[in-house]
Amino acid sequence: MIEKIKKLERQSSSLEPNADDRLHWQRKVEQYAFKFIDDLPLKKTYIQTEDGGKELINYPISDHPIPIEKALHILEKNVDNIGLNPASGGHLGYIPGGGVFPTALGDYLAAVTNRYAGIYFGGPGAVRIENMLIRWMCSIMGYPETASGNLASGGSIGNLIAIVTARDFKKIEPQDISNSVIYLTSQVHHCVQKAIRIAGLHRAQTTYIPVDENFKMDVNALREQIKSDVADGKKPFLLIGSAGTTDVGAVDPLNDLADVAEEFNLWFHVDGAYGGFFMLTEQGKARMKGIERSDSLVIDPHKGLFLSYGLGVVLIKNVQAQKDAHQYQANYMQDALNDTAELSPADLSPELTKHFRGLRLWLPLQLFGLAPFKSALDEKLMLTQYFYHEVQKLGFEVGPFPELSVMIYRYVPTKGDANDFNKKLIQHVQHDGRVFLSSTTIDEKYWLRIAILAFRTHLEIVDLCLQVLKEGIEKLQEPN
Ligand SMILES: *Cc1c(COP(=O)(O)O)cnc(C)c1O
């Protein structure tokens, strides 16, 4: 038996490479990463390919190791050089991410040290960092320090945690669901509907309140609807507002919504996954007045703080409600119980074994300080206003004046179908690839969007985007 164990030990020992081998791998990865960053200005933002990285099937997982050079080559060719490049400053579609470099270092350290960030007992320092970050975000958003929250993988999970908490706090039992009412607008992000479904609330009465000409919830319509629902014996329990919609970056009248929520005793949830961090700017603060009166709030550092993908945050004022909806105990966890110095993420979310994702936020904030983040956010707001004016000079029709850093616009040609023209225009932009834009349809009108939130997007790229659009219009209008 000892013989056999020793033999297996020898065979598995390659899982702990020696210092030279570690250094070799690390150097190669470092070179690859630095080249990737340095080459960004030379590369297209969007690369259409026929095969979509299909060659990857030639490299199945097997018993045999491959050298790092080969692994990186496979990635370069089949992953990093095709499709959309979210690290590029030319990413102006959907809601851009970014990827400030220390995020990667934070992930690296978290992975090497593998600190456990699920329960305070096991990783007191890691959990403390995450809780400090949550309290810091509470202070930015005007929440009390006694609020709780969770560092989740993204805004979708953050919204789910909030909605599940609201459901349980408002005691929506299975037999009550069909009579319970949730209020939102057609402009909420689709992950909210998804979360409602996963929370088992899809048979509740999800009621869409009309929006005004700026795509904000009509508060009077909301109040009338609630009154009539109450008169009909229904149970309104949840109001969902947006602090920056995906289509146009609209901020609902949050202060008015908070009044209504108070009046009718509703849980008031705000989805600020895109817009929330504009609270770091004066303009954003003015637009989002009332956000601090919500019961729960989602904000995405992997959008508004320019981190690489993988961090969305939910903040919830009622700690006990969040715990009641998520805390479970088990015999095999008995050593970890009864530690009350800090809240434990595992008691506040669906996760147990949890990546120490706080480090990917903590390290960039420490290394850069907050000031450049604030400037970058102000810069994005101004670039969007600049685009709003410049794109009209090219003859585009525009949607509402941008409250944040997303806006819609469309070109109406003198002849032919406008929807068709704009569809072709977006195809032109995506085929060109120097910048990436996406589109949306609102009330059957096809609109182009611009979303400026990548930290690498500066004036030069916005000008390039205008140039690409100009060329597109000219090309589409050429007589052929
Ligand atoms: C991106 C986004 C979400 C979803 O968040 P993920 O981080 O992608 O899961 C939700 N709401 C809004 C407004 C968003 O922009």
GROMACS .gro file of C-alpha atoms and ligand atoms in nm:
model
  495
    1MET     CA    1   0.000   0.000   0.000
    2ILE     CA    2   0.275   0.246   0.094
    3GLU     CA    3   0.452   0.157  -0.229
    4LYS     CA    4   0.144   0.234  -0.429
    5ILE     CA    5   0.080   0.564  -0.250
    6LYS     CA    6   0.439   0.670  -0.316
    7LYS     CA    7   0.403   0.587  -0.681
    8LEU     CA    8   0.086   0.793  -0.714
    9GLU     CA    9   0.259   1.076  -0.531
   10ARG     CA   10   0.540   1.077  -0.788
   11GLN     CA   11   0.289   1.075  -1.071
   12SER     CA   12   0.085   1.362  -0.932
   13SER     CA   13   0.383   1.571  -0.826
   14SER     CA   14   0.383   1.764  -1.153
   15LEU     CA   15   0.082   1.956  -1.014
   16GLU     CA   16   0.336   2.151  -0.808
   17PRO     CA   17   0.581   2.286  -1.067
   18ASN     CA   18   0.920   2.401  -0.943
   19ALA     CA   19   1.017   2.767  -0.932
   20ASP     CA   20   1.181   2.763  -1.276
   21ASP     CA   21   0.879   2.610  -1.443
   22ARG     CA   22   0.647   2.851  -1.267
   23LEU     CA   23   0.858   3.142  -1.381
   24HIS     CA   24   0.864   3.015  -1.738
   25TRP     CA   25   0.485   2.989  -1.754
   26GLN     CA   26   0.436   3.318  -1.583
   27ARG     CA   27   0.677   3.502  -1.815
   28LYS     CA   28   0.502   3.364  -2.122
   29VAL     CA   29   0.160   3.461  -1.989
   30GLU     CA   30   0.292   3.804  -1.896
   31GLN     CA   31   0.437   3.860  -2.244
   32TYR     CA   32   0.111   3.752  -2.399
   33ALA     CA   33  -0.093   3.983  -2.173
   34PHE     CA   34   0.132   4.284  -2.227
   35LYS     CA   35   0.131   4.237  -2.603
   36PHE     CA   36  -0.247   4.206  -2.593
   37ILE     CA   37  -0.277   4.540  -2.414
   38ASP     CA   38  -0.012   4.719  -2.620
   39ASP     CA   39  -0.167   4.602  -2.948
   40LEU     CA   40  -0.519   4.716  -2.860
   41PRO     CA   41  -0.498   5.048  -3.050
   42LEU     CA   42  -0.387   4.862  -3.364
   43LYS     CA   43  -0.662   4.606  -3.355
   44LYS     CA   44  -1.021   4.602  -3.466
   45THR     CA   45  -1.288   4.599  -3.199
   46TYR     CA   46  -1.497   4.345  -3.381
   47ILE     CA   47  -1.367   4.068  -3.604
   48GLN     CA   48  -1.619   3.864  -3.795
   49THR     CA   49  -1.504   3.509  -3.867
   50GLU     CA   50  -1.653   3.224  -4.057
   51ASP     CA   51  -1.532   2.947  -3.831
   52GLY     CA   52  -1.587   3.107  -3.489
   53GLY     CA   53  -1.288   2.937  -3.329
   54LYS     CA   54  -1.396   2.595  -3.449
   55GLU     CA   55  -1.036   2.480  -3.457
   56LEU     CA   56  -1.057   2.443  -3.079
   57ILE     CA   57  -1.208   2.098  -3.125
   58ASN     CA   58  -0.866   1.985  -3.245
   59TYR     CA   59  -0.735   2.031  -2.893
   60PRO     CA   60  -0.942   1.802  -2.672
   61ILE     CA   61  -0.853   1.749  -2.307
   62SER     CA   62  -0.625   1.448  -2.277
   63ASP     CA   63  -0.378   1.281  -2.038
   64HIS     CA   64  -0.091   1.458  -2.204
   65PRO     CA   65   0.038   1.805  -2.127
   66ILE     CA   66   0.108   2.067  -2.392
   67PRO     CA   67   0.364   2.350  -2.365
   68ILE     CA   68   0.249   2.696  -2.258
   69GLU     CA   69   0.350   2.842  -2.597
   70LYS     CA   70   0.107   2.611  -2.769
   71ALA     CA   71  -0.175   2.682  -2.524
   72LEU     CA   72  -0.132   3.056  -2.574
   73HIS     CA   73  -0.119   3.015  -2.949
   74ILE     CA   74  -0.450   2.827  -2.941
   75LEU     CA   75  -0.606   3.106  -2.735
   76GLU     CA   76  -0.469   3.383  -2.949
   77LYS     CA   77  -0.598   3.234  -3.269
   78ASN     CA   78  -0.932   3.094  -3.158
   79VAL     CA   79  -1.041   3.315  -2.872
   80ASP     CA   80  -0.868   3.649  -2.852
   81ASN     CA   81  -0.862   3.737  -3.220
   82ILE     CA   82  -1.225   3.678  -3.309
   83GLY     CA   83  -1.563   3.827  -3.228
   84LEU     CA   84  -1.604   4.128  -3.003
   85ASN     CA   85  -1.308   4.259  -2.805
   86PRO     CA   86  -1.457   4.395  -2.483
   87ALA     CA   87  -1.117   4.524  -2.370
   88SER     CA   88  -1.107   4.765  -2.664
   89GLY     CA   89  -1.187   5.134  -2.632
   90GLY     CA   90  -1.381   5.092  -2.956
   91HIS     CA   91  -1.641   4.883  -2.774
   92LEU     CA   92  -1.940   5.116  -2.783
   93GLY     CA   93  -2.219   4.856  -2.798
   94TYR     CA   94  -2.443   4.690  -2.538
   95ILE     CA   95  -2.296   4.805  -2.205
   96PRO     CA   96  -1.916   4.799  -2.235
   97GLY     CA   97  -1.696   4.647  -1.969
   98GLY     CA   98  -1.329   4.728  -1.970
   99GLY     CA   99  -1.069   4.555  -1.762
  100VAL     CA  100  -0.836   4.786  -1.570
  101PHE     CA  101  -0.514   4.594  -1.528
  102PRO     CA  102  -0.504   4.555  -1.146
  103THR     CA  103  -0.830   4.358  -1.169
  104ALA     CA  104  -0.625   4.084  -1.329
  105LEU     CA  105  -0.363   4.109  -1.057
  106GLY     CA  106  -0.633   4.088  -0.791
  107ASP     CA  107  -0.775   3.776  -0.956
  108TYR     CA  108  -0.427   3.632  -0.981
  109LEU     CA  109  -0.352   3.684  -0.614
  110ALA     CA  110  -0.693   3.556  -0.511
  111ALA     CA  111  -0.633   3.243  -0.716
  112VAL     CA  112  -0.280   3.180  -0.591
  113THR     CA  113  -0.361   3.233  -0.223
  114ASN     CA  114  -0.708   3.085  -0.267
  115ARG     CA  115  -0.844   3.264   0.038
  116TYR     CA  116  -1.193   3.146   0.121
  117ALA     CA  117  -1.438   3.434   0.110
  118GLY     CA  118  -1.760   3.251   0.196
  119ILE     CA  119  -1.755   3.247   0.574
  120TYR     CA  120  -1.586   3.479   0.822
  121PHE     CA  121  -1.458   3.186   1.032
  122GLY     CA  122  -1.246   3.053   0.745
  123GLY     CA  123  -1.132   3.374   0.581
  124PRO     CA  124  -1.178   3.661   0.825
  125GLY     CA  125  -0.952   3.899   0.632
  126ALA     CA  126  -1.104   3.819   0.295
  127VAL     CA  127  -1.458   3.853   0.427
  128ARG     CA  128  -1.363   4.174   0.604
  129ILE     CA  129  -1.233   4.323   0.277
  130GLU     CA  130  -1.555   4.230   0.098
  131ASN     CA  131  -1.768   4.376   0.376
  132MET     CA  132  -1.561   4.693   0.383
  133LEU     CA  133  -1.614   4.730   0.009
  134ILE     CA  134  -1.987   4.680   0.055
  135ARG     CA  135  -1.993   4.949   0.325
  136TRP     CA  136  -1.793   5.178   0.099
  137MET     CA  137  -2.042   5.129  -0.185
  138CYS     CA  138  -2.328   5.189   0.062
  139SER     CA  139  -2.175   5.523   0.150
  140ILE     CA  140  -2.149   5.625  -0.217
  141MET     CA  141  -2.509   5.529  -0.280
  142GLY     CA  142  -2.642   5.701   0.031
  143TYR     CA  143  -2.724   5.375   0.207
  144PRO     CA  144  -2.662   5.343   0.582
  145GLU     CA  145  -2.349   5.156   0.690
  146THR     CA  146  -2.573   4.901   0.856
  147ALA     CA  147  -2.696   4.778   0.518
  148SER     CA  148  -2.568   4.448   0.387
  149GLY     CA  149  -2.511   4.318   0.041
  150ASN     CA  150  -2.312   4.073  -0.162
  151LEU     CA  151  -2.036   4.070  -0.417
  152ALA     CA  152  -2.188   3.849  -0.685
  153SER     CA  153  -2.065   3.745  -1.027
  154GLY     CA  154  -2.276   4.010  -1.200
  155GLY     CA  155  -2.587   4.223  -1.194
  156SER     CA  156  -2.812   3.934  -1.296
  157ILE     CA  157  -2.733   3.742  -0.977
  158GLY     CA  158  -2.751   4.066  -0.778
  159ASN     CA  159  -3.103   4.128  -0.905
  160LEU     CA  160  -3.198   3.770  -0.823
  161ILE     CA  161  -3.074   3.803  -0.463
  162ALA     CA  162  -3.273   4.124  -0.419
  163ILE     CA  163  -3.594   3.985  -0.568
  164VAL     CA  164  -3.578   3.665  -0.362
  165THR     CA  165  -3.522   3.876  -0.050
  166ALA     CA  166  -3.820   4.100  -0.135
  167ARG     CA  167  -4.039   3.794  -0.201
  168ASP     CA  168  -3.962   3.640   0.138
  169PHE     CA  169  -3.973   3.965   0.331
  170LYS     CA  170  -4.316   4.041   0.188
  171LYS     CA  171  -4.420   3.684   0.275
  172ILE     CA  172  -4.532   3.591  -0.073
  173GLU     CA  173  -4.627   3.227  -0.019
  174PRO     CA  174  -4.706   2.998  -0.314
  175GLN     CA  175  -5.082   3.045  -0.270
  176ASP     CA  176  -5.038   3.427  -0.277
  177ILE     CA  177  -4.831   3.449  -0.591
  178SER     CA  178  -5.105   3.481  -0.850
  179ASN     CA  179  -5.262   3.768  -0.659
  180SER     CA  180  -4.935   3.955  -0.597
  181VAL     CA  181  -4.827   4.244  -0.816
  182ILE     CA  182  -4.483   4.356  -0.932
  183TYR     CA  183  -4.449   4.696  -1.104
  184LEU     CA  184  -4.183   4.775  -1.362
  185THR     CA  185  -4.151   4.920  -1.712
  186SER     CA  186  -4.083   4.768  -2.051
  187GLN     CA  187  -3.736   4.925  -2.026
  188VAL     CA  188  -3.606   4.709  -1.738
  189HIS     CA  189  -3.315   4.483  -1.823
  190HIS     CA  190  -3.428   4.133  -1.920
  191CYS     CA  191  -3.233   3.979  -1.633
  192VAL     CA  192  -3.502   4.122  -1.405
  193GLN     CA  193  -3.771   3.917  -1.577
  194LYS     CA  194  -3.535   3.621  -1.563
  195ALA     CA  195  -3.484   3.671  -1.190
  196ILE     CA  196  -3.860   3.699  -1.136
  197ARG     CA  197  -3.898   3.365  -1.308
  198ILE     CA  198  -3.615   3.192  -1.121
  199ALA     CA  199  -3.761   3.329  -0.796
  200GLY     CA  200  -4.081   3.140  -0.882
  201LEU     CA  201  -4.274   3.462  -0.930
  202HIS     CA  202  -4.358   3.433  -1.299
  203ARG     CA  203  -4.720   3.364  -1.214
  204ALA     CA  204  -4.737   3.686  -1.017
  205GLN     CA  205  -4.893   3.984  -1.196
  206THR     CA  206  -4.596   4.151  -1.356
  207THR     CA  207  -4.746   4.486  -1.450
  208TYR     CA  208  -4.578   4.716  -1.700
  209ILE     CA  209  -4.629   5.084  -1.625
  210PRO     CA  210  -4.619   5.319  -1.926
  211VAL     CA  211  -4.309   5.532  -1.981
  212ASP     CA  212  -4.299   5.899  -2.077
  213GLU     CA  213  -4.129   6.042  -2.386
  214ASN     CA  214  -3.792   6.005  -2.214
  215PHE     CA  215  -3.854   5.638  -2.138
  216LYS     CA  216  -3.900   5.695  -1.764
  217MET     CA  217  -4.171   5.538  -1.557
  218ASP     CA  218  -4.487   5.752  -1.548
  219VAL     CA  219  -4.542   5.801  -1.175
  220ASN     CA  220  -4.904   5.907  -1.204
  221ALA     CA  221  -4.987   5.600  -1.407
  222LEU     CA  222  -4.808   5.391  -1.144
  223ARG     CA  223  -5.010   5.541  -0.859
  224GLU     CA  224  -5.339   5.495  -1.042
  225GLN     CA  225  -5.254   5.137  -1.127
  226ILE     CA  226  -5.166   5.051  -0.767
  227LYS     CA  227  -5.483   5.214  -0.636
  228SER     CA  228  -5.696   5.018  -0.877
  229ASP     CA  229  -5.511   4.694  -0.794
  230VAL     CA  230  -5.564   4.748  -0.422
  231ALA     CA  231  -5.934   4.818  -0.485
  232ASP     CA  232  -5.950   4.488  -0.675
  233GLY     CA  233  -5.813   4.303  -0.374
  234LYS     CA  234  -5.470   4.238  -0.523
  235LYS     CA  235  -5.147   4.252  -0.325
  236PRO     CA  236  -4.890   4.497  -0.466
  237PHE     CA  237  -4.552   4.414  -0.308
  238LEU     CA  238  -4.262   4.505  -0.533
  239LEU     CA  239  -4.166   4.812  -0.737
  240ILE     CA  240  -3.863   4.793  -0.965
  241GLY     CA  241  -3.699   5.109  -1.098
  242SER     CA  242  -3.400   5.157  -1.325
  243ALA     CA  243  -3.102   5.383  -1.264
  244GLY     CA  244  -2.985   5.382  -1.625
  245THR     CA  245  -3.172   5.164  -1.873
  246THR     CA  246  -2.991   4.958  -2.132
  247ASP     CA  247  -3.176   5.103  -2.430
  248VAL     CA  248  -3.130   5.474  -2.364
  249GLY     CA  249  -2.967   5.513  -2.023
  250ALA     CA  250  -3.286   5.656  -1.874
  251VAL     CA  251  -3.310   5.704  -1.499
  252ASP     CA  252  -3.659   5.656  -1.357
  253PRO     CA  253  -3.784   5.935  -1.126
  254LEU     CA  254  -3.645   5.748  -0.827
  255ASN     CA  255  -3.747   5.998  -0.562
  256ASP     CA  256  -4.108   5.990  -0.679
  257LEU     CA  257  -4.101   5.612  -0.700
  258ALA     CA  258  -3.971   5.603  -0.342
  259ASP     CA  259  -4.270   5.817  -0.235
  260VAL     CA  260  -4.510   5.574  -0.399
  261ALA     CA  261  -4.334   5.272  -0.250
  262GLU     CA  262  -4.363   5.430   0.094
  263GLU     CA  263  -4.726   5.523   0.046
  264PHE     CA  264  -4.826   5.171  -0.055
  265ASN     CA  265  -4.571   4.981   0.151
  266LEU     CA  266  -4.392   4.819  -0.143
  267TRP     CA  267  -4.037   4.685  -0.154
  268PHE     CA  268  -3.852   4.931  -0.378
  269HIS     CA  269  -3.573   4.776  -0.580
  270VAL     CA  270  -3.347   4.973  -0.815
  271ASP     CA  271  -3.144   4.818  -1.095
  272GLY     CA  272  -2.839   5.042  -1.131
  273ALA     CA  273  -2.618   4.775  -1.285
  274TYR     CA  274  -2.525   5.009  -1.563
  275GLY     CA  275  -2.577   5.355  -1.415
  276GLY     CA  276  -2.517   5.320  -1.041
  277PHE     CA  277  -2.153   5.425  -1.029
  278PHE     CA  278  -2.233   5.759  -1.191
  279MET     CA  279  -2.319   5.843  -0.829
  280LEU     CA  280  -1.948   5.921  -0.813
  281THR     CA  281  -2.016   6.225  -1.035
  282GLU     CA  282  -2.210   6.543  -0.958
  283GLN     CA  283  -2.427   6.501  -1.265
  284GLY     CA  284  -2.507   6.139  -1.180
  285LYS     CA  285  -2.593   6.227  -0.821
  286ALA     CA  286  -2.838   6.492  -0.941
  287ARG     CA  287  -3.001   6.250  -1.185
  288MET     CA  288  -3.032   5.967  -0.936
  289LYS     CA  289  -3.176   6.155  -0.644
  290GLY     CA  290  -3.388   5.916  -0.439
  291ILE     CA  291  -3.175   5.610  -0.513
  292GLU     CA  292  -3.079   5.615  -0.144
  293ARG     CA  293  -3.442   5.558  -0.048
  294SER     CA  294  -3.462   5.218  -0.219
  295ASP     CA  295  -3.471   4.892  -0.020
  296SER     CA  296  -3.226   4.720  -0.249
  297LEU     CA  297  -2.995   4.825  -0.527
  298VAL     CA  298  -2.778   4.655  -0.788
  299ILE     CA  299  -2.456   4.813  -0.917
  300ASP     CA  300  -2.195   4.653  -1.143
  301PRO     CA  301  -1.827   4.733  -1.086
  302HIS     CA  302  -1.755   4.535  -1.403
  303LYS     CA  303  -1.938   4.810  -1.587
  304GLY     CA  304  -1.924   5.139  -1.397
  305LEU     CA  305  -1.584   5.086  -1.234
  306PHE     CA  306  -1.423   4.944  -1.549
  307LEU     CA  307  -1.326   4.607  -1.399
  308SER     CA  308  -1.297   4.295  -1.606
  309TYR     CA  309  -1.614   4.085  -1.615
  310GLY     CA  310  -1.704   3.904  -1.297
  311LEU     CA  311  -1.829   4.145  -1.032
  312GLY     CA  312  -2.180   4.274  -0.974
  313VAL     CA  313  -2.300   4.397  -0.638
  314VAL     CA  314  -2.632   4.398  -0.458
  315LEU     CA  315  -2.691   4.625  -0.159
  316ILE     CA  316  -2.983   4.556   0.074
  317LYS     CA  317  -3.088   4.773   0.365
  318ASN     CA  318  -3.262   4.507   0.569
  319VAL     CA  319  -2.983   4.267   0.669
  320GLN     CA  320  -3.219   4.031   0.847
  321ALA     CA  321  -3.438   4.001   0.537
  322GLN     CA  322  -3.139   3.913   0.321
  323LYS     CA  323  -3.027   3.656   0.579
  324ASP     CA  324  -3.372   3.506   0.618
  325ALA     CA  325  -3.385   3.445   0.245
  326HIS     CA  326  -3.041   3.286   0.216
  327GLN     CA  327  -2.905   3.151   0.544
  328TYR     CA  328  -2.886   2.775   0.588
  329GLN     CA  329  -2.700   2.560   0.837
  330ALA     CA  330  -2.565   2.208   0.823
  331ASN     CA  331  -2.403   1.973   1.074
  332TYR     CA  332  -2.079   1.956   0.879
  333MET     CA  333  -2.055   2.334   0.905
  334GLN     CA  334  -2.084   2.341   1.284
  335ASP     CA  335  -1.730   2.473   1.346
  336ALA     CA  336  -1.803   2.773   1.132
  337LEU     CA  337  -2.120   2.885   1.307
  338ASN     CA  338  -2.178   3.148   1.571
  339ASP     CA  339  -1.920   3.393   1.452
  340THR     CA  340  -2.082   3.730   1.455
  341ALA     CA  341  -1.794   3.977   1.417
  342GLU     CA  342  -1.876   4.019   1.047
  343LEU     CA  343  -2.154   3.904   0.818
  344SER     CA  344  -2.060   3.605   0.602
  345PRO     CA  345  -2.129   3.614   0.227
  346ALA     CA  346  -2.251   3.253   0.235
  347ASP     CA  347  -2.540   3.361   0.462
  348LEU     CA  348  -2.646   3.629   0.216
  349SER     CA  349  -2.631   3.470  -0.129
  350PRO     CA  350  -2.675   3.137  -0.309
  351GLU     CA  351  -2.300   3.069  -0.300
  352LEU     CA  352  -2.098   2.871  -0.047
  353THR     CA  353  -1.748   2.813  -0.175
  354LYS     CA  354  -1.673   3.153  -0.305
  355HIS     CA  355  -1.392   3.304  -0.504
  356PHE     CA  356  -1.236   3.600  -0.318
  357ARG     CA  357  -1.370   3.841  -0.577
  358GLY     CA  358  -1.342   4.140  -0.349
  359LEU     CA  359  -0.972   4.153  -0.426
  360ARG     CA  360  -1.035   4.235  -0.794
  361LEU     CA  361  -1.210   4.553  -0.678
  362TRP     CA  362  -0.998   4.635  -0.374
  363LEU     CA  363  -0.664   4.626  -0.555
  364PRO     CA  364  -0.753   4.868  -0.839
  365LEU     CA  365  -0.913   5.110  -0.592
  366GLN     CA  366  -0.604   5.100  -0.371
  367LEU     CA  367  -0.350   5.124  -0.653
  368PHE     CA  368  -0.521   5.401  -0.849
  369GLY     CA  369  -0.713   5.581  -0.575
  370LEU     CA  370  -1.066   5.690  -0.655
  371ALA     CA  371  -0.988   6.017  -0.837
  372PRO     CA  372  -0.916   5.876  -1.187
  373PHE     CA  373  -1.235   5.668  -1.173
  374LYS     CA  374  -1.439   5.981  -1.108
  375SER     CA  375  -1.268   6.165  -1.393
  376ALA     CA  376  -1.323   5.873  -1.629
  377LEU     CA  377  -1.695   5.866  -1.545
  378ASP     CA  378  -1.727   6.240  -1.603
  379GLU     CA  379  -1.536   6.199  -1.928
  380LYS     CA  380  -1.783   5.932  -2.048
  381LEU     CA  381  -2.079   6.159  -1.970
  382MET     CA  382  -1.924   6.444  -2.167
  383LEU     CA  383  -1.821   6.224  -2.460
  384THR     CA  384  -2.182   6.109  -2.492
  385GLN     CA  385  -2.307   6.468  -2.496
  386TYR     CA  386  -2.044   6.549  -2.757
  387PHE     CA  387  -2.161   6.255  -2.967
  388TYR     CA  388  -2.523   6.368  -2.926
  389HIS     CA  389  -2.438   6.699  -3.091
  390GLU     CA  390  -2.195   6.572  -3.353
  391VAL     CA  391  -2.410   6.287  -3.479
  392GLN     CA  392  -2.691   6.533  -3.555
  393LYS     CA  393  -2.449   6.728  -3.773
  394LEU     CA  394  -2.421   6.413  -3.984
  395GLY     CA  395  -2.799   6.425  -4.033
  396PHE     CA  396  -2.902   6.168  -3.772
  397GLU     CA  397  -3.225   6.191  -3.578
  398VAL     CA  398  -3.164   6.144  -3.204
  399GLY     CA  399  -3.361   6.008  -2.911
  400PRO     CA  400  -3.371   6.180  -2.570
  401PHE     CA  401  -3.076   6.392  -2.458
  402PRO     CA  402  -2.845   6.143  -2.283
  403GLU     CA  403  -2.888   6.150  -1.906
  404LEU     CA  404  -2.593   5.921  -1.865
  405SER     CA  405  -2.370   5.764  -2.131
  406VAL     CA  406  -2.609   5.570  -2.354
  407MET     CA  407  -2.816   5.720  -2.634
  408ILE     CA  408  -3.010   5.625  -2.946
  409TYR     CA  409  -3.004   5.775  -3.295
  410ARG     CA  410  -3.113   5.676  -3.644
  411TYR     CA  411  -3.061   5.797  -3.996
  412VAL     CA  412  -3.372   5.873  -4.197
  413PRO     CA  413  -3.285   5.855  -4.567
  414THR     CA  414  -3.473   6.064  -4.817
  415LYS     CA  415  -3.601   5.753  -4.984
  416GLY     CA  416  -3.651   5.396  -4.875
  417ASP     CA  417  -3.732   5.232  -4.544
  418ALA     CA  418  -3.554   5.386  -4.245
  419ASN     CA  419  -3.548   5.064  -4.042
  420ASP     CA  420  -3.393   4.883  -4.331
  421PHE     CA  421  -3.135   5.156  -4.384
  422ASN     CA  422  -3.025   5.156  -4.020
  423LYS     CA  423  -3.003   4.777  -4.014
  424LYS     CA  424  -2.768   4.797  -4.311
  425LEU     CA  425  -2.575   5.075  -4.145
  426ILE     CA  426  -2.511   4.867  -3.833
  427GLN     CA  427  -2.399   4.581  -4.055
  428HIS     CA  428  -2.157   4.820  -4.221
  429VAL     CA  429  -2.017   4.928  -3.884
  430GLN     CA  430  -1.981   4.572  -3.761
  431HIS     CA  431  -1.820   4.461  -4.084
  432ASP     CA  432  -1.578   4.753  -4.069
  433GLY     CA  433  -1.492   4.651  -3.714
  434ARG     CA  434  -1.284   4.952  -3.605
  435VAL     CA  435  -1.555   5.031  -3.352
  436PHE     CA  436  -1.845   4.820  -3.233
  437LEU     CA  437  -2.202   4.951  -3.205
  438SER     CA  438  -2.525   4.770  -3.132
  439SER     CA  439  -2.889   4.851  -3.202
  440THR     CA  440  -3.233   4.823  -3.048
  441THR     CA  441  -3.595   4.840  -3.151
  442ILE     CA  442  -3.835   5.069  -2.966
  443ASP     CA  443  -4.199   5.093  -3.072
  444GLU     CA  444  -4.110   4.926  -3.400
  445LYS     CA  445  -3.842   5.178  -3.482
  446TYR     CA  446  -3.492   5.049  -3.540
  447TRP     CA  447  -3.239   5.262  -3.352
  448LEU     CA  448  -2.861   5.257  -3.331
  449ARG     CA  449  -2.720   5.287  -2.981
  450ILE     CA  450  -2.394   5.419  -2.849
  451ALA     CA  451  -2.287   5.322  -2.499
  452ILE     CA  452  -1.972   5.490  -2.377
  453LEU     CA  453  -1.837   5.320  -2.068
  454ALA     CA  454  -1.509   5.152  -2.156
  455PHE     CA  455  -1.225   5.327  -1.971
  456ARG     CA  456  -1.020   5.314  -2.292
  457THR     CA  457  -1.281   5.513  -2.490
  458HIS     CA  458  -1.157   5.867  -2.541
  459LEU     CA  459  -1.237   6.156  -2.776
  460GLU     CA  460  -1.031   6.009  -3.059
  461ILE     CA  461  -1.240   5.693  -3.065
  462VAL     CA  462  -1.570   5.882  -3.054
  463ASP     CA  463  -1.447   6.082  -3.354
  464LEU     CA  464  -1.351   5.757  -3.526
  465CYS     CA  465  -1.702   5.626  -3.459
  466LEU     CA  466  -1.853   5.935  -3.622
  467GLN     CA  467  -1.620   5.885  -3.916
  468VAL     CA  468  -1.726   5.521  -3.958
  469LEU     CA  469  -2.093   5.624  -3.949
  470LYS     CA  470  -2.032   5.898  -4.204
  471GLU     CA  471  -1.860   5.655  -4.438
  472GLY     CA  472  -2.145   5.410  -4.388
  473ILE     CA  473  -2.410   5.662  -4.488
  474GLU     CA  474  -2.212   5.764  -4.794
  475LYS     CA  475  -2.163   5.406  -4.901
  476LEU     CA  476  -2.529   5.311  -4.851
  477GLN     CA  477  -2.643   5.613  -5.048
  478GLU     CA  478  -2.416   5.553  -5.344
  479PRO     CA  479  -2.621   5.493  -5.653
  480ASN     CA  480  -2.550   5.140  -5.774
  481LIG     C1  481  -2.574   4.463  -1.756
  481LIG     C2  482  -2.702   4.491  -1.689
  481LIG     C3  483  -2.764   4.394  -1.609
  481LIG     C4  484  -2.713   4.254  -1.598
  481LIG     O1  485  -2.595   4.248  -1.528
  481LIG     P1  486  -2.483   4.138  -1.560
  481LIG     O2  487  -2.367   4.190  -1.485
  481LIG     O3  488  -2.466   4.138  -1.708
  481LIG     O4  489  -2.533   4.009  -1.508
  481LIG     C5  490  -2.879   4.430  -1.543
  481LIG     N1  491  -2.932   4.553  -1.556
  481LIG     C6  492  -2.875   4.648  -1.632
  481LIG     C7  493  -2.939   4.783  -1.642
  481LIG     C8  494  -2.759   4.620  -1.702
  481LIG     O5  495  -2.702   4.713  -1.777
   0.00000   0.00000   0.00000
